[in-house]
Amino acid sequence: MPYIPKWIADSMESLLPSKFMNASVDSSVYISPEIKNIVFTANLKEVDFYPGAAVNFRISPNDFRHYTISSFDREAGTFEIIFHIHGNGPGSDLASQLKAGDHLKITVPGGRKLYHKEKERHFFFGDETSLSFYVALMQEMEKNGQSCTGVLELSEQNMEVPALLGFEAMVVLKIADHPAQQAISYLQSIAEQDTVLNSAFYLTGNVASVQEFRKTLKRMGVSSKNIMFQGYWAEGSAGL
């Protein structure tokens, strides 16, 4: 829900209290100058969670932005989100300003269920905005004894972030004029020696990159039913 009239946003918060929860910032840490991990506290006893679940923040009287949860502990009443602080929008500005002790109202987690539990192998592709989803995905797969790998296209200043988060993933440099190009080259280099094409694929992040990666997978014979995708942002668009 990127933009809605103020009176509707106000009404949603007052008339649909079960769809919102009060949260507080417990702590925050910068993993890189652009990547910030924030731990929130809230009453999570009746809250559902699954890899890919996202919450919406009201960042202005008319605007909402959704962010994917990376870690969720119902008993402790905490959840975490990894934010990309890019400095190019109100959502990024809000995340950069959040500090311990801040209070805010957000929606309960929701969104598409992308995880295919029945598959043995899993492969992900994304960028900085995908980090929360893939941390949650890997934690779930570790519990289920499944194999997970992938490739991330990142800006130069964020190339070390996946390792700091415990990612076992290939990292390639993001090239603005050639979305997903280096990630696709990596996929093609391992496709012949590996059974990677039998995986469930999760494509998130930049819409243009997701589209290019998905087209390549289909040309390589991967069934559409094994390709889960969700664009988080696009050049020139707000609030996907």
PDB file of C-alpha atoms in Angstrom:
ATOM      1  CA  MET A   1       0.000   0.000   0.000  1.00  0.00           C
ATOM      2  CA  PRO A   2       2.325   2.809  -1.176  1.00  0.00           C
ATOM      3  CA  TYR A   3      -0.031   5.834  -1.196  1.00  0.00           C
ATOM      4  CA  ILE A   4      -3.572   6.295   0.086  1.00  0.00           C
ATOM      5  CA  PRO A   5      -5.610   9.348   1.145  1.00  0.00           C
ATOM      6  CA  LYS A   6      -4.919  10.459   4.705  1.00  0.00           C
ATOM      7  CA  TRP A   7      -8.505   9.978   5.877  1.00  0.00           C
ATOM      8  CA  ILE A   8      -8.464   6.353   4.710  1.00  0.00           C
ATOM      9  CA  ALA A   9      -5.110   5.721   6.442  1.00  0.00           C
ATOM     10  CA  ASP A  10      -6.454   7.257   9.647  1.00  0.00           C
ATOM     11  CA  SER A  11      -9.619   5.166   9.416  1.00  0.00           C
ATOM     12  CA  MET A  12      -7.661   1.958   8.869  1.00  0.00           C
ATOM     13  CA  GLU A  13      -5.710   2.464  12.067  1.00  0.00           C
ATOM     14  CA  SER A  14      -8.796   3.265  14.145  1.00  0.00           C
ATOM     15  CA  LEU A  15     -11.348   0.870  12.605  1.00  0.00           C
ATOM     16  CA  LEU A  16      -9.071  -2.135  11.980  1.00  0.00           C
ATOM     17  CA  PRO A  17      -7.049  -2.428  15.191  1.00  0.00           C
ATOM     18  CA  SER A  18      -6.483  -6.166  14.684  1.00  0.00           C
ATOM     19  CA  LYS A  19      -4.509  -5.368  11.519  1.00  0.00           C
ATOM     20  CA  PHE A  20      -2.019  -3.176  13.388  1.00  0.00           C
ATOM     21  CA  MET A  21       0.358  -3.630  16.287  1.00  0.00           C
ATOM     22  CA  ASN A  22       2.364  -1.291  18.484  1.00  0.00           C
ATOM     23  CA  ALA A  23       6.095  -1.813  18.194  1.00  0.00           C
ATOM     24  CA  SER A  24       9.172  -0.307  19.829  1.00  0.00           C
ATOM     25  CA  VAL A  25      12.764  -0.176  18.666  1.00  0.00           C
ATOM     26  CA  ASP A  26      14.888  -2.303  20.991  1.00  0.00           C
ATOM     27  CA  SER A  27      18.256  -1.847  19.280  1.00  0.00           C
ATOM     28  CA  SER A  28      19.864  -1.115  15.945  1.00  0.00           C
ATOM     29  CA  VAL A  29      23.245  -1.615  14.316  1.00  0.00           C
ATOM     30  CA  TYR A  30      24.772  -0.663  10.967  1.00  0.00           C
ATOM     31  CA  ILE A  31      26.292  -3.673   9.202  1.00  0.00           C
ATOM     32  CA  SER A  32      27.585  -1.327   6.496  1.00  0.00           C
ATOM     33  CA  PRO A  33      26.964   2.370   5.822  1.00  0.00           C
ATOM     34  CA  GLU A  34      23.888   1.353   3.796  1.00  0.00           C
ATOM     35  CA  ILE A  35      22.641  -1.708   5.683  1.00  0.00           C
ATOM     36  CA  LYS A  36      20.977  -1.317   9.089  1.00  0.00           C
ATOM     37  CA  ASN A  37      19.577  -4.123  11.236  1.00  0.00           C
ATOM     38  CA  ILE A  38      16.833  -3.096  13.676  1.00  0.00           C
ATOM     39  CA  VAL A  39      15.378  -5.233  16.473  1.00  0.00           C
ATOM     40  CA  PHE A  40      11.751  -4.418  17.361  1.00  0.00           C
ATOM     41  CA  THR A  41       9.654  -5.525  20.336  1.00  0.00           C
ATOM     42  CA  ALA A  42       5.900  -6.129  20.200  1.00  0.00           C
ATOM     43  CA  ASN A  43       3.189  -8.468  21.450  1.00  0.00           C
ATOM     44  CA  LEU A  44       3.537 -11.343  18.978  1.00  0.00           C
ATOM     45  CA  LYS A  45       1.530 -14.033  20.782  1.00  0.00           C
ATOM     46  CA  GLU A  46      -1.243 -14.146  18.171  1.00  0.00           C
ATOM     47  CA  VAL A  47       0.847 -13.075  15.184  1.00  0.00           C
ATOM     48  CA  ASP A  48       1.503 -15.440  12.277  1.00  0.00           C
ATOM     49  CA  PHE A  49       4.911 -15.511  10.596  1.00  0.00           C
ATOM     50  CA  TYR A  50       6.482 -17.231   7.594  1.00  0.00           C
ATOM     51  CA  PRO A  51       9.542 -16.484   5.402  1.00  0.00           C
ATOM     52  CA  GLY A  52       8.673 -13.484   3.249  1.00  0.00           C
ATOM     53  CA  ALA A  53       6.124 -12.001   5.652  1.00  0.00           C
ATOM     54  CA  ALA A  54       6.289  -8.201   5.622  1.00  0.00           C
ATOM     55  CA  VAL A  55       4.982  -5.333   7.747  1.00  0.00           C
ATOM     56  CA  ASN A  56       3.879  -1.906   6.544  1.00  0.00           C
ATOM     57  CA  PHE A  57       5.233   1.293   8.077  1.00  0.00           C
ATOM     58  CA  ARG A  58       3.263   4.518   7.775  1.00  0.00           C
ATOM     59  CA  ILE A  59       6.034   6.887   6.787  1.00  0.00           C
ATOM     60  CA  SER A  60       3.870   9.986   6.202  1.00  0.00           C
ATOM     61  CA  PRO A  61       0.170  10.921   6.430  1.00  0.00           C
ATOM     62  CA  ASN A  62      -0.370   9.378   2.974  1.00  0.00           C
ATOM     63  CA  ASP A  63       2.430   6.884   2.435  1.00  0.00           C
ATOM     64  CA  PHE A  64       3.185   3.344   3.546  1.00  0.00           C
ATOM     65  CA  ARG A  65       6.207   1.167   2.797  1.00  0.00           C
ATOM     66  CA  HIS A  66       6.487  -2.560   3.351  1.00  0.00           C
ATOM     67  CA  TYR A  67       9.561  -4.264   4.797  1.00  0.00           C
ATOM     68  CA  THR A  68      10.277  -7.975   5.092  1.00  0.00           C
ATOM     69  CA  ILE A  69      11.038  -9.500   8.486  1.00  0.00           C
ATOM     70  CA  SER A  70      14.365 -11.328   8.767  1.00  0.00           C
ATOM     71  CA  SER A  71      13.959 -12.921  12.206  1.00  0.00           C
ATOM     72  CA  PHE A  72      10.906 -13.577  14.385  1.00  0.00           C
ATOM     73  CA  ASP A  73      10.743 -14.778  18.003  1.00  0.00           C
ATOM     74  CA  ARG A  74       7.166 -15.082  19.211  1.00  0.00           C
ATOM     75  CA  GLU A  75       8.046 -16.037  22.779  1.00  0.00           C
ATOM     76  CA  ALA A  76      10.575 -13.257  23.250  1.00  0.00           C
ATOM     77  CA  GLY A  77       8.311 -10.755  21.508  1.00  0.00           C
ATOM     78  CA  THR A  78      10.992  -9.577  19.088  1.00  0.00           C
ATOM     79  CA  PHE A  79      11.431  -9.375  15.346  1.00  0.00           C
ATOM     80  CA  GLU A  80      14.175  -7.971  13.141  1.00  0.00           C
ATOM     81  CA  ILE A  81      14.313  -6.170   9.800  1.00  0.00           C
ATOM     82  CA  ILE A  82      17.369  -5.502   7.645  1.00  0.00           C
ATOM     83  CA  PHE A  83      16.927  -2.088   5.995  1.00  0.00           C
ATOM     84  CA  HIS A  84      18.679  -0.754   2.915  1.00  0.00           C
ATOM     85  CA  ILE A  85      19.514   2.882   3.704  1.00  0.00           C
ATOM     86  CA  HIS A  86      19.861   4.296   0.182  1.00  0.00           C
ATOM     87  CA  GLY A  87      18.910   7.902   0.964  1.00  0.00           C
ATOM     88  CA  ASN A  88      16.528   8.209  -1.965  1.00  0.00           C
ATOM     89  CA  GLY A  89      13.109   8.138  -0.307  1.00  0.00           C
ATOM     90  CA  PRO A  90      11.021   8.636   2.823  1.00  0.00           C
ATOM     91  CA  GLY A  91      11.140   4.958   3.797  1.00  0.00           C
ATOM     92  CA  SER A  92      14.926   4.986   3.798  1.00  0.00           C
ATOM     93  CA  ASP A  93      14.904   8.261   5.728  1.00  0.00           C
ATOM     94  CA  LEU A  94      12.622   6.804   8.403  1.00  0.00           C
ATOM     95  CA  ALA A  95      14.758   3.684   8.817  1.00  0.00           C
ATOM     96  CA  SER A  96      17.928   5.753   9.123  1.00  0.00           C
ATOM     97  CA  GLN A  97      16.379   7.829  11.916  1.00  0.00           C
ATOM     98  CA  LEU A  98      14.910   4.983  14.000  1.00  0.00           C
ATOM     99  CA  LYS A  99      16.688   4.486  17.321  1.00  0.00           C
ATOM    100  CA  ALA A 100      16.250   2.541  20.545  1.00  0.00           C
ATOM    101  CA  GLY A 101      13.153   3.662  22.441  1.00  0.00           C
ATOM    102  CA  ASP A 102      11.199   4.861  19.408  1.00  0.00           C
ATOM    103  CA  HIS A 103       7.545   3.760  19.245  1.00  0.00           C
ATOM    104  CA  LEU A 104       5.486   3.240  16.106  1.00  0.00           C
ATOM    105  CA  LYS A 105       2.381   1.509  14.825  1.00  0.00           C
ATOM    106  CA  ILE A 106       2.800  -1.005  11.990  1.00  0.00           C
ATOM    107  CA  THR A 107       0.637  -3.588  10.286  1.00  0.00           C
ATOM    108  CA  VAL A 108       0.771  -7.217  11.350  1.00  0.00           C
ATOM    109  CA  PRO A 109       2.925  -9.403   9.062  1.00  0.00           C
ATOM    110  CA  GLY A 110       1.389 -10.513   5.800  1.00  0.00           C
ATOM    111  CA  GLY A 111       2.033 -10.925   2.092  1.00  0.00           C
ATOM    112  CA  ARG A 112       2.761 -13.725  -0.352  1.00  0.00           C
ATOM    113  CA  LYS A 113       3.966 -17.117   0.857  1.00  0.00           C
ATOM    114  CA  LEU A 114       6.880 -17.832  -1.455  1.00  0.00           C
ATOM    115  CA  TYR A 115       8.601 -20.703   0.359  1.00  0.00           C
ATOM    116  CA  HIS A 116       8.187 -24.163  -1.230  1.00  0.00           C
ATOM    117  CA  LYS A 117       8.745 -26.468   1.713  1.00  0.00           C
ATOM    118  CA  GLU A 118       8.424 -29.637  -0.335  1.00  0.00           C
ATOM    119  CA  LYS A 119      11.503 -28.890  -2.480  1.00  0.00           C
ATOM    120  CA  GLU A 120      14.868 -30.226  -1.346  1.00  0.00           C
ATOM    121  CA  ARG A 121      17.019 -27.604  -3.068  1.00  0.00           C
ATOM    122  CA  HIS A 122      16.528 -23.855  -3.129  1.00  0.00           C
ATOM    123  CA  PHE A 123      18.253 -21.011  -4.979  1.00  0.00           C
ATOM    124  CA  PHE A 124      17.829 -17.281  -4.395  1.00  0.00           C
ATOM    125  CA  PHE A 125      18.627 -14.146  -6.355  1.00  0.00           C
ATOM    126  CA  GLY A 126      18.309 -10.565  -5.163  1.00  0.00           C
ATOM    127  CA  ASP A 127      19.981  -7.380  -3.965  1.00  0.00           C
ATOM    128  CA  GLU A 128      20.253  -5.275  -0.799  1.00  0.00           C
ATOM    129  CA  THR A 129      16.470  -5.105  -0.433  1.00  0.00           C
ATOM    130  CA  SER A 130      16.332  -8.925  -0.438  1.00  0.00           C
ATOM    131  CA  LEU A 131      18.559  -9.506   2.592  1.00  0.00           C
ATOM    132  CA  SER A 132      15.749  -9.784   5.164  1.00  0.00           C
ATOM    133  CA  PHE A 133      13.862 -12.356   3.100  1.00  0.00           C
ATOM    134  CA  TYR A 134      16.900 -14.529   2.529  1.00  0.00           C
ATOM    135  CA  VAL A 135      17.957 -14.511   6.179  1.00  0.00           C
ATOM    136  CA  ALA A 136      14.448 -15.686   7.102  1.00  0.00           C
ATOM    137  CA  LEU A 137      14.489 -18.233   4.274  1.00  0.00           C
ATOM    138  CA  MET A 138      17.819 -19.719   5.309  1.00  0.00           C
ATOM    139  CA  GLN A 139      16.793 -19.958   8.940  1.00  0.00           C
ATOM    140  CA  GLU A 140      13.675 -21.876   7.927  1.00  0.00           C
ATOM    141  CA  MET A 141      15.610 -24.214   5.632  1.00  0.00           C
ATOM    142  CA  GLU A 142      18.209 -24.883   8.295  1.00  0.00           C
ATOM    143  CA  LYS A 143      15.417 -26.051  10.601  1.00  0.00           C
ATOM    144  CA  ASN A 144      14.076 -28.299   7.838  1.00  0.00           C
ATOM    145  CA  GLY A 145      17.463 -29.718   6.802  1.00  0.00           C
ATOM    146  CA  GLN A 146      17.270 -28.288   3.270  1.00  0.00           C
ATOM    147  CA  SER A 147      19.947 -26.973   0.923  1.00  0.00           C
ATOM    148  CA  CYS A 148      19.977 -23.289   0.013  1.00  0.00           C
ATOM    149  CA  THR A 149      22.367 -21.201  -2.065  1.00  0.00           C
ATOM    150  CA  GLY A 150      22.190 -18.278  -4.436  1.00  0.00           C
ATOM    151  CA  VAL A 151      23.662 -15.121  -5.892  1.00  0.00           C
ATOM    152  CA  LEU A 152      23.259 -11.495  -4.843  1.00  0.00           C
ATOM    153  CA  GLU A 153      24.030  -8.401  -6.921  1.00  0.00           C
ATOM    154  CA  LEU A 154      25.218  -5.655  -4.579  1.00  0.00           C
ATOM    155  CA  SER A 155      26.856  -2.259  -4.639  1.00  0.00           C
ATOM    156  CA  GLU A 156      30.587  -2.283  -3.950  1.00  0.00           C
ATOM    157  CA  GLN A 157      30.210  -0.948  -0.403  1.00  0.00           C
ATOM    158  CA  ASN A 158      27.899  -3.849   0.498  1.00  0.00           C
ATOM    159  CA  MET A 159      29.841  -6.765  -0.953  1.00  0.00           C
ATOM    160  CA  GLU A 160      30.916  -8.019   2.487  1.00  0.00           C
ATOM    161  CA  VAL A 161      27.451  -7.815   4.070  1.00  0.00           C
ATOM    162  CA  PRO A 162      26.226 -11.352   3.187  1.00  0.00           C
ATOM    163  CA  ALA A 163      29.244 -12.945   4.882  1.00  0.00           C
ATOM    164  CA  LEU A 164      28.662 -10.823   7.983  1.00  0.00           C
ATOM    165  CA  LEU A 165      25.057 -12.059   8.031  1.00  0.00           C
ATOM    166  CA  GLY A 166      26.082 -15.707   7.620  1.00  0.00           C
ATOM    167  CA  PHE A 167      25.093 -16.010   3.960  1.00  0.00           C
ATOM    168  CA  GLU A 168      26.511 -18.814   1.870  1.00  0.00           C
ATOM    169  CA  ALA A 169      26.020 -17.067  -1.443  1.00  0.00           C
ATOM    170  CA  MET A 170      27.892 -15.828  -4.457  1.00  0.00           C
ATOM    171  CA  VAL A 171      28.162 -12.036  -4.530  1.00  0.00           C
ATOM    172  CA  VAL A 172      28.519 -10.064  -7.766  1.00  0.00           C
ATOM    173  CA  LEU A 173      28.781  -6.349  -8.453  1.00  0.00           C
ATOM    174  CA  LYS A 174      25.586  -4.538  -9.379  1.00  0.00           C
ATOM    175  CA  ILE A 175      25.748  -2.836 -12.787  1.00  0.00           C
ATOM    176  CA  ALA A 176      22.982  -0.266 -13.223  1.00  0.00           C
ATOM    177  CA  ASP A 177      22.799  -0.455 -17.025  1.00  0.00           C
ATOM    178  CA  HIS A 178      22.906  -4.260 -17.121  1.00  0.00           C
ATOM    179  CA  PRO A 179      20.469  -5.642 -14.515  1.00  0.00           C
ATOM    180  CA  ALA A 180      21.256  -9.177 -13.333  1.00  0.00           C
ATOM    181  CA  GLN A 181      23.934  -9.625 -16.015  1.00  0.00           C
ATOM    182  CA  GLN A 182      26.709 -10.842 -13.731  1.00  0.00           C
ATOM    183  CA  ALA A 183      24.319 -12.960 -11.666  1.00  0.00           C
ATOM    184  CA  ILE A 184      23.045 -14.638 -14.839  1.00  0.00           C
ATOM    185  CA  SER A 185      26.629 -15.327 -15.950  1.00  0.00           C
ATOM    186  CA  TYR A 186      27.266 -17.037 -12.617  1.00  0.00           C
ATOM    187  CA  LEU A 187      24.115 -19.151 -12.940  1.00  0.00           C
ATOM    188  CA  GLN A 188      25.107 -20.238 -16.441  1.00  0.00           C
ATOM    189  CA  SER A 189      28.602 -21.160 -15.238  1.00  0.00           C
ATOM    190  CA  ILE A 190      27.293 -23.605 -12.635  1.00  0.00           C
ATOM    191  CA  ALA A 191      24.225 -24.934 -14.451  1.00  0.00           C
ATOM    192  CA  GLU A 192      26.093 -27.628 -16.386  1.00  0.00           C
ATOM    193  CA  GLN A 193      28.038 -29.014 -13.418  1.00  0.00           C
ATOM    194  CA  ASP A 194      25.270 -28.875 -10.863  1.00  0.00           C
ATOM    195  CA  THR A 195      21.669 -29.893 -10.317  1.00  0.00           C
ATOM    196  CA  VAL A 196      20.819 -26.285  -9.543  1.00  0.00           C
ATOM    197  CA  LEU A 197      18.134 -26.133 -12.245  1.00  0.00           C
ATOM    198  CA  ASN A 198      16.075 -28.606 -10.196  1.00  0.00           C
ATOM    199  CA  SER A 199      15.804 -26.058  -7.381  1.00  0.00           C
ATOM    200  CA  ALA A 200      12.968 -23.845  -6.286  1.00  0.00           C
ATOM    201  CA  PHE A 201      14.044 -20.334  -7.311  1.00  0.00           C
ATOM    202  CA  TYR A 202      13.270 -17.167  -5.338  1.00  0.00           C
ATOM    203  CA  LEU A 203      13.805 -13.900  -7.206  1.00  0.00           C
ATOM    204  CA  THR A 204      13.328 -10.606  -5.374  1.00  0.00           C
ATOM    205  CA  GLY A 205      14.629  -7.046  -5.413  1.00  0.00           C
ATOM    206  CA  ASN A 206      14.937  -4.793  -8.449  1.00  0.00           C
ATOM    207  CA  VAL A 207      12.085  -5.444 -10.900  1.00  0.00           C
ATOM    208  CA  ALA A 208      14.323  -5.187 -13.982  1.00  0.00           C
ATOM    209  CA  SER A 209      16.834  -7.647 -12.528  1.00  0.00           C
ATOM    210  CA  VAL A 210      14.108 -10.074 -11.466  1.00  0.00           C
ATOM    211  CA  GLN A 211      12.615  -9.995 -14.968  1.00  0.00           C
ATOM    212  CA  GLU A 212      15.959 -10.683 -16.662  1.00  0.00           C
ATOM    213  CA  PHE A 213      16.825 -13.535 -14.285  1.00  0.00           C
ATOM    214  CA  ARG A 214      13.380 -15.080 -14.682  1.00  0.00           C
ATOM    215  CA  LYS A 215      13.571 -14.955 -18.492  1.00  0.00           C
ATOM    216  CA  THR A 216      16.948 -16.690 -18.365  1.00  0.00           C
ATOM    217  CA  LEU A 217      15.624 -19.461 -16.112  1.00  0.00           C
ATOM    218  CA  LYS A 218      12.715 -20.111 -18.456  1.00  0.00           C
ATOM    219  CA  ARG A 219      15.060 -20.244 -21.463  1.00  0.00           C
ATOM    220  CA  MET A 220      17.124 -22.805 -19.527  1.00  0.00           C
ATOM    221  CA  GLY A 221      14.065 -24.998 -19.096  1.00  0.00           C
ATOM    222  CA  VAL A 222      13.043 -24.224 -15.519  1.00  0.00           C
ATOM    223  CA  SER A 223       9.295 -24.597 -15.024  1.00  0.00           C
ATOM    224  CA  SER A 224       7.356 -21.455 -14.095  1.00  0.00           C
ATOM    225  CA  LYS A 225       5.910 -23.290 -11.086  1.00  0.00           C
ATOM    226  CA  ASN A 226       9.431 -23.488  -9.629  1.00  0.00           C
ATOM    227  CA  ILE A 227      10.116 -19.754 -10.009  1.00  0.00           C
ATOM    228  CA  MET A 228       8.807 -17.530  -7.211  1.00  0.00           C
ATOM    229  CA  PHE A 229       9.358 -13.834  -7.758  1.00  0.00           C
ATOM    230  CA  GLN A 230       8.474 -10.499  -6.225  1.00  0.00           C
ATOM    231  CA  GLY A 231       9.774  -7.095  -7.236  1.00  0.00           C
ATOM    232  CA  TYR A 232      10.557  -4.845  -4.274  1.00  0.00           C
ATOM    233  CA  TRP A 233      11.509  -1.699  -6.170  1.00  0.00           C
ATOM    234  CA  ALA A 234      11.894  -0.221  -9.657  1.00  0.00           C
ATOM    235  CA  GLU A 235      13.700   2.803 -10.997  1.00  0.00           C
ATOM    236  CA  GLY A 236      11.319   5.771 -11.063  1.00  0.00           C
ATOM    237  CA  SER A 237       8.595   4.016  -9.041  1.00  0.00           C
ATOM    238  CA  ALA A 238       7.668   4.439  -5.390  1.00  0.00           C
ATOM    239  CA  GLY A 239       6.285   1.981  -2.898  1.00  0.00           C
ATOM    240  CA  LEU A 240       6.140  -1.344  -4.697  1.00  0.00           C
TER     241      LEU A 240
END
